[in-house]
Coordinates of C-alpha atoms in Angstrom, one line a residue:
Chain F
M213 CA 41.9 108.3 80.2
D214 CA 43.2 109.0 77.4
K215 CA 45.8 110.7 78.6
I216 CA 46.9 107.2 80.7
P217 CA 50.8 106.6 79.3
D218 CA 50.6 103.7 77.3
Q219 CA 46.8 102.6 77.8
I220 CA 45.3 100.3 75.6
G221 CA 41.9 100.0 76.6
Y222 CA 39.7 100.9 79.9
L223 CA 36.7 100.4 81.5
V224 CA 34.9 102.5 83.8
L225 CA 32.1 100.2 85.7
A226 CA 29.3 101.3 88.2
E227 CA 29.9 99.3 92.1
D228 CA 27.2 96.0 91.0
G229 CA 30.1 95.7 87.6
A230 CA 27.7 97.1 85.1
V231 CA 29.9 99.1 82.6
L232 CA 29.4 102.2 82.3
E233 CA 32.1 103.6 79.7
S234 CA 34.6 101.4 78.0
G235 CA 36.9 102.1 75.3
G236 CA 39.8 100.1 73.2
D237 CA 40.7 96.5 73.8
L238 CA 38.1 96.4 76.1
E239 CA 35.2 98.0 74.4
N240 CA 31.9 96.2 75.7
D241 CA 33.7 93.4 77.3
E242 CA 31.4 92.7 79.6
R243 CA 33.4 89.2 80.3
V244 CA 36.4 91.2 81.7
A245 CA 34.0 93.5 83.7
T246 CA 32.0 90.8 85.7
I247 CA 35.2 89.4 86.3
I248 CA 36.9 91.9 87.7
T249 CA 33.5 92.8 89.5
D250 CA 33.9 89.1 91.2
L251 CA 37.8 89.6 92.0
I252 CA 37.6 92.8 93.7
T253 CA 34.8 91.3 96.1
L254 CA 37.2 88.3 96.1
S255 CA 39.7 90.5 97.5
N256 CA 37.9 92.6 100.5
K257 CA 38.2 89.2 102.1
V258 CA 41.4 88.3 102.0
D259 CA 43.4 88.5 105.3
P260 CA 42.0 90.2 108.5
C261 CA 45.2 89.0 110.2
A262 CA 47.9 90.9 107.8
F263 CA 46.1 93.5 106.8
S264 CA 44.1 95.2 108.8
P265 CA 40.2 94.4 109.1
N266 CA 38.6 97.9 107.9
E267 CA 42.0 98.5 105.5
K268 CA 40.5 97.7 102.0
F269 CA 42.8 97.6 98.8
K270 CA 43.4 101.1 97.0
K271 CA 44.6 99.5 94.1
I272 CA 44.5 95.7 92.2
S273 CA 47.0 95.3 89.4
I274 CA 47.4 92.0 87.3
T275 CA 51.0 91.8 85.4
Y276 CA 51.2 89.7 82.4
D277 CA 54.4 89.3 80.2
D278 CA 53.6 92.5 77.8
H279 CA 50.3 94.1 79.0
W280 CA 49.4 94.9 82.6
F281 CA 45.6 95.7 84.6
V282 CA 45.4 98.4 87.0
I283 CA 42.1 98.4 89.0
C284 CA 41.0 100.9 91.7
L285 CA 38.2 102.3 92.9
S286 CA 37.2 105.5 93.3
N287 CA 33.9 107.7 93.4
K288 CA 31.9 104.6 93.9
K289 CA 32.8 103.3 90.0
I290 CA 35.6 100.8 89.2
Y291 CA 38.2 102.3 87.0
V292 CA 39.9 99.6 85.1
V293 CA 42.8 100.3 82.8
K294 CA 44.7 97.9 80.5
R295 CA 48.5 98.9 79.6
S296 CA 50.9 97.9 77.6
I297 CA 54.6 97.1 79.0
P298 CA 57.3 98.6 77.1
L299 CA 59.3 95.4 75.6
A300 CA 62.9 97.0 76.9
V301 CA 61.9 96.8 80.3
S302 CA 59.9 93.7 80.2
E303 CA 61.8 90.6 81.5
G304 CA 59.3 88.0 82.4
N305 CA 56.1 88.6 85.0
T306 CA 57.5 91.6 86.5
V307 CA 55.0 93.5 89.2
N308 CA 54.7 97.6 88.5
V309 CA 54.8 99.2 91.3
Chain C
M1047 CA 58.9 66.2 103.7
E1048 CA 58.5 69.8 103.3
K1049 CA 62.1 70.3 104.3
E1050 CA 62.9 72.0 100.3
L1051 CA 59.6 74.1 100.9
D1052 CA 60.2 75.2 104.2
K1053 CA 64.0 76.5 102.6
V1054 CA 62.4 78.2 100.1
I1055 CA 59.8 79.9 102.3
E1056 CA 63.0 81.1 104.8
E1057 CA 64.9 82.4 102.0
I1058 CA 61.6 84.3 101.0
M1059 CA 61.4 85.5 104.5
L1060 CA 64.9 87.3 104.5
A1061 CA 64.2 89.3 101.0
P1062 CA 63.8 92.9 102.4
D1063 CA 60.3 94.4 103.7
V1064 CA 58.9 90.8 103.3
N1065 CA 56.6 90.7 105.9
G1066 CA 55.0 87.2 105.5
C1067 CA 54.7 84.2 102.6
L1068 CA 51.9 82.0 101.7
V1069 CA 52.0 78.7 99.8
A1070 CA 48.9 76.3 98.5
D1071 CA 48.1 73.9 96.5
H1072 CA 45.4 74.2 93.4
Q1073 CA 42.2 73.5 95.9
G1074 CA 43.4 75.5 98.5
L1075 CA 45.1 73.6 100.7
C1076 CA 47.9 75.5 102.7
L1077 CA 50.9 74.1 102.3
A1078 CA 53.3 76.3 104.1
S1079 CA 53.0 79.8 105.3
K1080 CA 54.9 82.2 107.6
G1081 CA 54.6 85.5 109.3
T1082 CA 51.6 87.6 108.9
A1083 CA 50.5 85.0 106.3
H1084 CA 47.5 83.7 107.8
V1085 CA 46.6 80.1 107.2
D1086 CA 43.0 80.6 106.3
S1087 CA 43.4 83.0 103.3
A1088 CA 44.9 80.0 101.2
G1089 CA 41.7 79.5 99.9
I1090 CA 40.8 83.0 99.1
I1091 CA 44.6 83.7 97.8
V1092 CA 43.7 80.9 94.9
A1093 CA 40.4 82.0 94.4
I1094 CA 42.1 85.4 93.7
S1095 CA 44.4 84.0 91.3
E1096 CA 42.0 81.9 89.4
Q1097 CA 39.8 84.8 88.8
A1098 CA 42.7 86.3 87.3
C1099 CA 43.8 84.1 84.9
K1100 CA 40.0 83.8 83.2
I1101 CA 40.9 86.8 82.2
Q1102 CA 43.0 85.9 79.4
P1103 CA 43.1 82.2 79.6
N1104 CA 45.3 81.4 76.4
L1105 CA 48.2 83.7 78.4
K1106 CA 50.6 82.5 81.5
P1107 CA 48.9 82.9 84.6
P1108 CA 49.9 86.2 85.9
T1109 CA 50.9 88.2 88.6
V1110 CA 48.2 90.1 91.0
C1111 CA 49.4 92.7 93.0
L1112 CA 46.7 93.5 95.8
E1113 CA 47.6 97.2 97.5
T1114 CA 47.3 98.9 100.2
D1115 CA 48.4 102.5 101.2
K1116 CA 51.2 100.7 103.4
K1117 CA 51.6 97.2 102.1
Q1118 CA 51.0 95.1 99.3
C1119 CA 50.0 91.0 98.6
L1120 CA 51.8 90.1 95.5
I1121 CA 50.1 86.8 94.2
Q1122 CA 51.4 84.0 91.3
R1123 CA 50.4 80.6 90.6
H1124 CA 52.9 78.2 89.1
G1125 CA 51.4 75.3 87.7
T1126 CA 48.7 73.6 90.6
I1127 CA 51.0 75.7 93.2
T1128 CA 50.3 79.7 94.1
G1129 CA 52.5 81.5 95.9
A1130 CA 51.4 84.6 97.9
I1131 CA 54.2 87.3 99.6
Y1132 CA 53.0 89.9 101.6
K1133 CA 55.2 93.0 101.6
Q1134 CA 55.5 96.8 103.6
K1135 CA 56.0 99.1 100.7
A1136 CA 58.9 100.7 100.5

């Protein structure tokens, strides 16, 4: 997790939202862990029509002006990384894909 | 009454790779939808946007991007209006 560029915090959660590991800005942040677990539950129900019914989201990103959160599921764990956006690149709320 | 909104929706649909778009109010009522965006998802989209705002309540609403292998859904709130754009990934 330390090797991710621009990383300023991370969380590793179990499927039920329990915090397994945390570090940086997100250290021991159970509040964010709960919010993100709820967000994942919501996103599973988004759209039966635009996305096919069994197509679960591989990645969720939440972008602010100067930092962004990436959330993905792997091996029954939820990985959340808070990364900073280099100031030279950011021009307001752009989505990094 | 919704001519202006329809104009904006048309403009968004003309952008490259856009499959659908949706606009909803703060209570989840769908104000406009076009393309693959389903009217019923307005509620969930507003809920997702509100949930994301809770992570950092003191900052302005973030852009949420939900991605699968081939598609993505971008959601952003501005004031009381939440917009969602469904795109094909390039």
